[in-house]
Coordinates of C-alpha atoms in Angstrom, one line a residue:
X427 CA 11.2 1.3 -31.9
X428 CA 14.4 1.6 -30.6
X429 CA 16.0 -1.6 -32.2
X430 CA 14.0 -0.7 -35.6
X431 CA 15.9 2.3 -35.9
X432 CA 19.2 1.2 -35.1
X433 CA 18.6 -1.9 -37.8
X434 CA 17.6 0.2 -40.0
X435 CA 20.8 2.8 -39.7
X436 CA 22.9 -0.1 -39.6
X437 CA 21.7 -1.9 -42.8
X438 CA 21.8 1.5 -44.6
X439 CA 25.6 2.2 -43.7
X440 CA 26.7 -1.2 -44.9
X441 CA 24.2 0.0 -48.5
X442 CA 26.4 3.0 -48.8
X443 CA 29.9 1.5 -48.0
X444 CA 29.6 -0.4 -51.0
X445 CA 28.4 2.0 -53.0
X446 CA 31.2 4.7 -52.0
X447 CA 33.8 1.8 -52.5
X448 CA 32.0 1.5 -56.2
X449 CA 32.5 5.1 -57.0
X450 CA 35.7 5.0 -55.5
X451 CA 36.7 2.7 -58.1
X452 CA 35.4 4.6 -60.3
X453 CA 36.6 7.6 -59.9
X454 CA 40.5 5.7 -60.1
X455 CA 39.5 3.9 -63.2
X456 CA 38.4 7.2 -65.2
X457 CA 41.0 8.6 -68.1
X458 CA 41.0 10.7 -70.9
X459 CA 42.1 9.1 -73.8
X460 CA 44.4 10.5 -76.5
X461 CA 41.5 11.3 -78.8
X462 CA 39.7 13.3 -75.6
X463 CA 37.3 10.4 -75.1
X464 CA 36.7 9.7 -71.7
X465 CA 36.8 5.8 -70.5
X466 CA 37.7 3.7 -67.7
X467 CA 41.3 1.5 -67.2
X468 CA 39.4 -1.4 -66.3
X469 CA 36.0 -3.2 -66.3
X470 CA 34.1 -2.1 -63.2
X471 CA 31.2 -4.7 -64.0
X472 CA 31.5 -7.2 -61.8
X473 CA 28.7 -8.5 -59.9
X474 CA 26.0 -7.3 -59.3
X475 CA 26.5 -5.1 -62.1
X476 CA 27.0 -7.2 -64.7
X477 CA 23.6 -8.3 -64.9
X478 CA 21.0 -6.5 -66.8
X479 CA 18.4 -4.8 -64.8
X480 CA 20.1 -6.2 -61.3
X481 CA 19.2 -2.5 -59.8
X482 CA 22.4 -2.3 -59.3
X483 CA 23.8 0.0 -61.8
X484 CA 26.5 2.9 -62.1
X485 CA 26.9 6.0 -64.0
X486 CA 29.3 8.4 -65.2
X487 CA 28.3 11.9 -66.9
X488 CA 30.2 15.1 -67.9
X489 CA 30.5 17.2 -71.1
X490 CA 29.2 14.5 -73.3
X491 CA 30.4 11.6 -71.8
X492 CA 28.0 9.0 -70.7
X493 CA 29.2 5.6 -69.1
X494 CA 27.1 3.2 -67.8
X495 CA 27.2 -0.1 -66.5
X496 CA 26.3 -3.3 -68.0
X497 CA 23.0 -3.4 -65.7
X498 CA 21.5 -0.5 -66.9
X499 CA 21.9 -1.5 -70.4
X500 CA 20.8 1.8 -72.8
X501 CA 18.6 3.5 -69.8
X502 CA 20.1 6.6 -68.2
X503 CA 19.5 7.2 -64.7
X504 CA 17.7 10.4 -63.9
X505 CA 19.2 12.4 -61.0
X506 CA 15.5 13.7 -60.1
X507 CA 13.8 12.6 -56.9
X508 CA 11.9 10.3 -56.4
X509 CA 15.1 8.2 -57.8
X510 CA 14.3 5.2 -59.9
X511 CA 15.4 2.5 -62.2
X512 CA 14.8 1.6 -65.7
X513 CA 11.3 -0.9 -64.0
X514 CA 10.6 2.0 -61.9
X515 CA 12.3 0.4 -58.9
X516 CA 13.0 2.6 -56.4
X517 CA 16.8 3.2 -55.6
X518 CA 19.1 4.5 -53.2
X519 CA 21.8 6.2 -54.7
X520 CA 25.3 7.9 -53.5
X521 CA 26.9 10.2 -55.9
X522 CA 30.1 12.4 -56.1
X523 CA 32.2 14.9 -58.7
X524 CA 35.2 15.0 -59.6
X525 CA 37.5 16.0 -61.8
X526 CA 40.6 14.1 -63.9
X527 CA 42.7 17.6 -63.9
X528 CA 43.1 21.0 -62.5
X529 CA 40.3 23.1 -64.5
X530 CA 39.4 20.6 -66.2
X531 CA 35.3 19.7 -66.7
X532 CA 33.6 17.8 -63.6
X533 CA 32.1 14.8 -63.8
X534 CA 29.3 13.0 -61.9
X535 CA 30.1 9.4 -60.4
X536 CA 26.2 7.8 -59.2
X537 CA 26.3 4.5 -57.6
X538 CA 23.0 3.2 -56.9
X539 CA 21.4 0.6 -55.1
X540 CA 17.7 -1.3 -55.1
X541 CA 15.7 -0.2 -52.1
X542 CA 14.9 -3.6 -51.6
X543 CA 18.4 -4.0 -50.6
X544 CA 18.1 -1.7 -47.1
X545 CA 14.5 -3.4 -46.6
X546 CA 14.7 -6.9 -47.1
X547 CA 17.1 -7.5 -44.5
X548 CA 15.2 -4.8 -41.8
X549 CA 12.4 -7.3 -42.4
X550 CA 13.7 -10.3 -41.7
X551 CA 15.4 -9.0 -39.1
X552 CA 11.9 -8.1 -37.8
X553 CA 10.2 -11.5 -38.2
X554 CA 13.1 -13.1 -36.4
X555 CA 13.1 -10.3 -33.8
X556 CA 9.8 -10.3 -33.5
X557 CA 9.9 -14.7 -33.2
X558 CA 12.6 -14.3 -30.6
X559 CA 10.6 -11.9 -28.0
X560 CA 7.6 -13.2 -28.5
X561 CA 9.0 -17.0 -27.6
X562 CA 10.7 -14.7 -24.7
X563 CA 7.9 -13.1 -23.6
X564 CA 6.0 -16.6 -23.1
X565 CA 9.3 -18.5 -21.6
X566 CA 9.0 -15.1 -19.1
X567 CA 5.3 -15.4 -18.7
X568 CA 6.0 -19.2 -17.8
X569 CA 8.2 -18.7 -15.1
X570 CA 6.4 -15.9 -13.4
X571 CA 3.4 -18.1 -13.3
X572 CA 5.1 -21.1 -12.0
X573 CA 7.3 -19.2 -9.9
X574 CA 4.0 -17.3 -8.3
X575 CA 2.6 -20.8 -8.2
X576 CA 5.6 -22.5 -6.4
X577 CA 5.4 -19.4 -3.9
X578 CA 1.6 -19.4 -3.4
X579 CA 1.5 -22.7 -2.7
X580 CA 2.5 -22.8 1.0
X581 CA 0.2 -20.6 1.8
X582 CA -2.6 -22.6 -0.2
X583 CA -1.5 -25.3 2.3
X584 CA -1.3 -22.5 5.3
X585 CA -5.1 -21.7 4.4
X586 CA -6.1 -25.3 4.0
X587 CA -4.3 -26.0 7.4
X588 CA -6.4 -23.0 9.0
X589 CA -9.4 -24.2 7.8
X590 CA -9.0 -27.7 9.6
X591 CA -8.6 -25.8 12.7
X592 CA -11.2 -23.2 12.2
X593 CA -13.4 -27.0 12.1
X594 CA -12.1 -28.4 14.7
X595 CA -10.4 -31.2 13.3
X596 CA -6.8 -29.8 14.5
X597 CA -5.6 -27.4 17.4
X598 CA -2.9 -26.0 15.6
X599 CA -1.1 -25.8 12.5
X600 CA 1.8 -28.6 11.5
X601 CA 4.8 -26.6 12.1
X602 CA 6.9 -28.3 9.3
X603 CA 6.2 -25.9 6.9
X604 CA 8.7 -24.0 4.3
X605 CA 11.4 -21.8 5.2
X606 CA 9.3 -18.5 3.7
X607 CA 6.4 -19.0 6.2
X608 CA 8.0 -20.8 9.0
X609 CA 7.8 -17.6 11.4
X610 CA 4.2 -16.8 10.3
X611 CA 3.5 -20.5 11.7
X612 CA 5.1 -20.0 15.1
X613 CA 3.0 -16.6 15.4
X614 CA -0.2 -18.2 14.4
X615 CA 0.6 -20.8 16.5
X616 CA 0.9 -18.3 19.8
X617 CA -2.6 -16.6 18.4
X618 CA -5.0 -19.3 18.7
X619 CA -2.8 -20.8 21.9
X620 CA -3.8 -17.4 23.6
X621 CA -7.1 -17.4 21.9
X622 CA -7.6 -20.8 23.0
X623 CA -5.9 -20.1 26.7
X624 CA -8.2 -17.0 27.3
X625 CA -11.3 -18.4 26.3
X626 CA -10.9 -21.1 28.8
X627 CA -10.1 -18.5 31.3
X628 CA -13.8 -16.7 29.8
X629 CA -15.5 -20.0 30.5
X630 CA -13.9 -20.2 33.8
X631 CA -14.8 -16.8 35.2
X632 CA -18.1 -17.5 33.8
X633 CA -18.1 -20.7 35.8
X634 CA -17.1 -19.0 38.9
X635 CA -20.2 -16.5 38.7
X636 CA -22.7 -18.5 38.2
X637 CA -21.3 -20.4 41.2
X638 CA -20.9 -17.6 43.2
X639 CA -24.5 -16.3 42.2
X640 CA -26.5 -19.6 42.5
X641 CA -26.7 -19.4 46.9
X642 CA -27.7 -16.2 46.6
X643 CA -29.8 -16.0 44.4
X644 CA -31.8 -18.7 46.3
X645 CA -31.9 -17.1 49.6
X646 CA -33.1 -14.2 47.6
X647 CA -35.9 -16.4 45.8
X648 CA -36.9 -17.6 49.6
X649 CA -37.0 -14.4 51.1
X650 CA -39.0 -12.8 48.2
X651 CA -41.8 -16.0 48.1
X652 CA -45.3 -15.5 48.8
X653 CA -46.4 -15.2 52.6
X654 CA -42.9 -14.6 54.1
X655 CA -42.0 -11.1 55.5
X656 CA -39.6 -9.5 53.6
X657 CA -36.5 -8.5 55.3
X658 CA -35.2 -5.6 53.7
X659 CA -31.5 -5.0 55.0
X660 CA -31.0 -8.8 54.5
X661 CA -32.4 -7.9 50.7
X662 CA -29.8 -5.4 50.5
X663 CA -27.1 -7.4 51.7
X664 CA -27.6 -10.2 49.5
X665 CA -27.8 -7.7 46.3
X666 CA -24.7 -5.6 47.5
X667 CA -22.8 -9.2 47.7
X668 CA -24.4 -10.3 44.4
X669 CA -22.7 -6.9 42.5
X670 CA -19.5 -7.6 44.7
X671 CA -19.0 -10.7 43.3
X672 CA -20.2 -9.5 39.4
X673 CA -17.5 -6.4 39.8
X674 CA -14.8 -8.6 41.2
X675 CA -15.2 -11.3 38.3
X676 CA -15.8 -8.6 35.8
X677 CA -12.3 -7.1 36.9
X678 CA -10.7 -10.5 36.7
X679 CA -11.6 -10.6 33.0
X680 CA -10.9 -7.6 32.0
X681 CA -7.6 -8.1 33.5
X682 CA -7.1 -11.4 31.4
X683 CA -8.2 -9.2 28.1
X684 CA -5.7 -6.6 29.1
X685 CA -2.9 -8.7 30.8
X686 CA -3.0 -11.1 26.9
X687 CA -0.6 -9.4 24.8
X688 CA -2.5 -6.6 23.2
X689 CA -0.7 -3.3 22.8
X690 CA -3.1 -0.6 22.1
X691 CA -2.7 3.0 21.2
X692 CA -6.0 5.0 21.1
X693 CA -5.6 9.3 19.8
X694 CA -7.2 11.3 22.6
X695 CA -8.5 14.4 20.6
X696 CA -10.8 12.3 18.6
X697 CA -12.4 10.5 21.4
X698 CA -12.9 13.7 23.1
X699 CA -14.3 15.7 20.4
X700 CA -16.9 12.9 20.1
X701 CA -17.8 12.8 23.4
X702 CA -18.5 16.5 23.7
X703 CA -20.4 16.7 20.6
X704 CA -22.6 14.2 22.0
X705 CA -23.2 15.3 25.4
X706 CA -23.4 19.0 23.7
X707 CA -27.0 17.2 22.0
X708 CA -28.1 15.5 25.5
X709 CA -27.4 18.5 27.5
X710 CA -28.6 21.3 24.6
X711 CA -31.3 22.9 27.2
X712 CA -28.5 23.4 29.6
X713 CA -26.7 25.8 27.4
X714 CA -23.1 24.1 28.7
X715 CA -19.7 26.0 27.2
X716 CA -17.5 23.1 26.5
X717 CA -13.9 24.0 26.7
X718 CA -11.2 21.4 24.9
X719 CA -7.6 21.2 25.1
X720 CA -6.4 18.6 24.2
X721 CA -2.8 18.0 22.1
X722 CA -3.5 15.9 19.2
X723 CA -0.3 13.9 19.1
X724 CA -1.3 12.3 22.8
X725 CA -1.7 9.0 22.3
X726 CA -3.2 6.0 25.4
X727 CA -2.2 2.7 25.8
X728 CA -5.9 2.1 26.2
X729 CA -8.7 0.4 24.4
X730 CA -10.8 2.6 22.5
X731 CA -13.6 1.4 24.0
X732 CA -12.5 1.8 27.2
X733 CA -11.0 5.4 26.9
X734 CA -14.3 6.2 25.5
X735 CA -16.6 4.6 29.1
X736 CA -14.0 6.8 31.0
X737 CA -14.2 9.7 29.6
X738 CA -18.1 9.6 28.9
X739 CA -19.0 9.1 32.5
X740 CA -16.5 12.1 34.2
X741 CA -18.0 14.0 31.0
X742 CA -21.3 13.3 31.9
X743 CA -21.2 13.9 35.4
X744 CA -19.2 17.2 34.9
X745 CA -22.5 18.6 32.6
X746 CA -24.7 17.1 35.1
X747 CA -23.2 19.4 37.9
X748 CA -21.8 22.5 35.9
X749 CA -23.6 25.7 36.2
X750 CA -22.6 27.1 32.8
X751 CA -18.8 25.5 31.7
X752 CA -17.1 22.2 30.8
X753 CA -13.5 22.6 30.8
X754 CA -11.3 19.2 29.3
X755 CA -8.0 19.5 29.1
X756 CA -5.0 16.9 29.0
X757 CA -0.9 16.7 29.2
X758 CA 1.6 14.2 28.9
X759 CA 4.1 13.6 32.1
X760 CA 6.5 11.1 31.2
X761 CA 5.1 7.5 30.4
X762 CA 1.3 8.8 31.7
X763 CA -1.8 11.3 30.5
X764 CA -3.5 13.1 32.8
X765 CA -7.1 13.7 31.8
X766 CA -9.0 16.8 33.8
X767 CA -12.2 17.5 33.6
X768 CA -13.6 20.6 35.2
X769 CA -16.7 21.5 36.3
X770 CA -18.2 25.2 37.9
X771 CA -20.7 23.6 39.6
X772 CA -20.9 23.6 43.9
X773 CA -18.5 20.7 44.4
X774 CA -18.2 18.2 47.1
X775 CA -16.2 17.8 50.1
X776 CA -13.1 15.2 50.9
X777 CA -15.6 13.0 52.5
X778 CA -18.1 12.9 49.7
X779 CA -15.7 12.1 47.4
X780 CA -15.0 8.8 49.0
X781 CA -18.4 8.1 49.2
X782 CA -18.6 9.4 45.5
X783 CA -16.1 7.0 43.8
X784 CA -17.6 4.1 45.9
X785 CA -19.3 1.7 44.0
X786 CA -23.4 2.7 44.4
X787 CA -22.7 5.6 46.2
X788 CA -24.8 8.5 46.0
X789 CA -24.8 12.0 47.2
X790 CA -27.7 13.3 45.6
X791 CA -31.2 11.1 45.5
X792 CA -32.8 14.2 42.7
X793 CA -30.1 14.4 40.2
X794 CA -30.5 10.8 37.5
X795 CA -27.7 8.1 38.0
X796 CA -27.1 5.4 39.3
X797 CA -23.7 6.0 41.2
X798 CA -21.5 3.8 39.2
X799 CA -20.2 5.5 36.9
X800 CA -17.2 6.9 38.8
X801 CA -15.5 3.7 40.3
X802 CA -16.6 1.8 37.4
X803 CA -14.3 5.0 35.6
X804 CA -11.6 4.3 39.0
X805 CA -11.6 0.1 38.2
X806 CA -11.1 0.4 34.7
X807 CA -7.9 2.9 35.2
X808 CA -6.7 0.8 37.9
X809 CA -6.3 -2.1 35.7
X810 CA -4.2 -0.5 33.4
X811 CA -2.4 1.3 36.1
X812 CA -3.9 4.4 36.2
X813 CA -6.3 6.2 39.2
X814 CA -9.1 8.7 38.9
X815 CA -8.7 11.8 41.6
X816 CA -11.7 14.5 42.6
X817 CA -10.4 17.7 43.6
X818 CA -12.6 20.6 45.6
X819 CA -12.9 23.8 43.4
X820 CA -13.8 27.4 44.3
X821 CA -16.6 27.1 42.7
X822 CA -16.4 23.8 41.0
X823 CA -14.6 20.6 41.1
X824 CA -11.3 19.6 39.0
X825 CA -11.4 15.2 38.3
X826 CA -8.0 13.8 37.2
X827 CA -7.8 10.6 35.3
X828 CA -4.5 9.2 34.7
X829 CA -3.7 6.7 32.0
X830 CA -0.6 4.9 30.8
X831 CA 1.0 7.1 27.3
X832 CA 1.6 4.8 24.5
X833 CA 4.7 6.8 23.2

């Protein structure tokens, strides 16, 4: 639109240049003769004007002078709009008065031009506009597509080189690759080397278990067969040293998960809010008041997952022992969170608490558990450097998990 216009203002100027330099011309060629006849010095018809119905014509008229050029032959043009020839062609005319002396009568110079003159040359400057960004627009649409095609490709080749080890047919991907995806090579590269380097590790612990397991599981299949008395401390012992063995290997791969590279950041509020809406449900005969205060910018360096086992079994066992109030609350000290959960319930001494955070231990038979649930809470913090503390309320008791901050 833009262009259109400016061809169009710039066709029309060069239109009425000439025509002002024709009436120019005129208006120095026009005298009064001695007999008061008005006429020109000099023949203005020169081309195009010369030529009979050109549409290019001139006019002079004033008192009853009338002069014409040759193109217009005996037709008079008629100042009324819309202007047109002696065919009806449309014009464009420029037109001025003057006058040969002071006072005398004014006379009126029109110079006109065909309108096929301004729009002939807008239209072929439109077709060959038009030709030049269209054959642009494809010569642009070209290169995009090859350029997006030259830069897709290594990453065609990427894929394809994934896929061979997704099969099994490589370990890793050739690292002579382009300059643009060199990096992205080496990184892939580390993944599936510490993909490959911790499942291994998996298949070892698992190894190691079932190992560990396989003696005693066969004393326990000989003490338990038909016949034999059953000896039930040696039971005991064998089971105890069974989930011994499961803990320690569970720790050791969980530490491998942890210890792999993974930095993760898990928002507090969320998990908590979840939590107590949930146990609100289990525990709705119980009538619990569930207090929460927790900043929602703290963040843990914690699996999800893992936050959310933690926090569900002090939560738990905080409703299973409250008389009437939950009470959660955390706060950042420099790189740690400190998680507290607080209970109005009776409370336990310094000595049941060790036996409380053992592993299986138990200080009331009535109440449903199973007594892991707070060292399982204590190994996971451990592993990520953390510790789980109970601390004798009046009434009540006040647990304190710390956890590693991820700001």
């Amino acid at each position: 639109m833009v262009i259109d216009r400016t061809l169009d203002r710039f066709t029309a100027l060069q239109i009425d240049q000439r025509l002002d330099a024709q009436l120019l011309a005129l208006a120095s060629a026009l005298t009064v003769g001695s007999d008061g006849a008005v006429r020109l010095r000099r023949d203005l018809d020169l081309p195009p004007y010369d030529r009979a119905l050109s549409g290019w014509y001139w006019q002079v008229t004033g008192g009853d002078a009338l002069l014409r050029s040759r193109s217009l032959g005996d037709a008079t043009l008629a100042l009324t709009e819309p202007v047109k020839g002696p065919r009806q062609e449309p014009l464009h005319l420029r037109h001025r008065t003057v006058r040969l002396a002071s006072g005398s009568e004014p006379f009126e110079l029109v110079a006109a031009a065909p309108r096929e003159a301004l729009s002939a040359p807008i239209r072929t400057a439109r077709r060959t506009l038009a030709i030049t960004l269209g054959a642009l627009a494809l010569a642009l649409m070209g290169a995009v597509t090859a350029q997006v095609f030259l830069v897709l490709l290594p990453l065609r080749r990427l894929s394809r080189a994934l896929a061979d080890v997704r099969a099994g047919r490589t370990r890793s991907v050739p690292e002579s690759q382009p300059a643009e995806v060199a990096d992205l090579v080496v990184e892939l590269n580390a993944l599936l080397a510490q993909n490959a380097d911790q499942a291994e590790r998996a298949r070892s612990h698992i190894g190691n278990l079932a190992h560990g397991l396989k003696t005693p599981l066969a004393t326990l299949a000989a003490e338990l067969r038909p016949g034999h008395d059953v000896d039930r401390e040696a039971l005991r012992a064998l089971v105890e040293g069974m989930d011994r063995r499961i803990a320690h290997h569970l720790r050791r791969a969980r530490s491998a998960a942890l210890l792999g590279g993974r930095h993760f950041r898990t928002r507090l509020a969320p998990q908590i809010d979840d939590l107590v809406l949930a146990l609100s449900k289990i525990h709705v005969d119980r009538s619990l008041r569930f207090s929460v205060s927790i900043p929602g910018d703290i963040e843990l360096a914690c699996d999800v997952n893992d936050v959310n086992e933690m926090c569900g079994n002090l939560l738990d066992n905080a409703c299973k022992w409250a008389a009437s109030e939950v009470a959660i609350s955390a706060e950042r000290l420099q790189h740690s969170v400190v998680i507290s959960v607080r209970d109005d319930g009776v409370g336990i001494s310094a000595n049941a608490a060790e036996i409380a955070l053992s592993r299986g231990g138990r200080l009331d038979e009535v109440t449903p558990g199973t007594g892991f649930g707070l060292p399982i809470t204590r190994e996971i913090a451990a592993l990520y450097g953390g510790d789980v503390s109970l601390n004798q309320l009046q009434p009540g008791l006040l647990v304190k998990l710390t956890l590693p901050s991820a700001d």
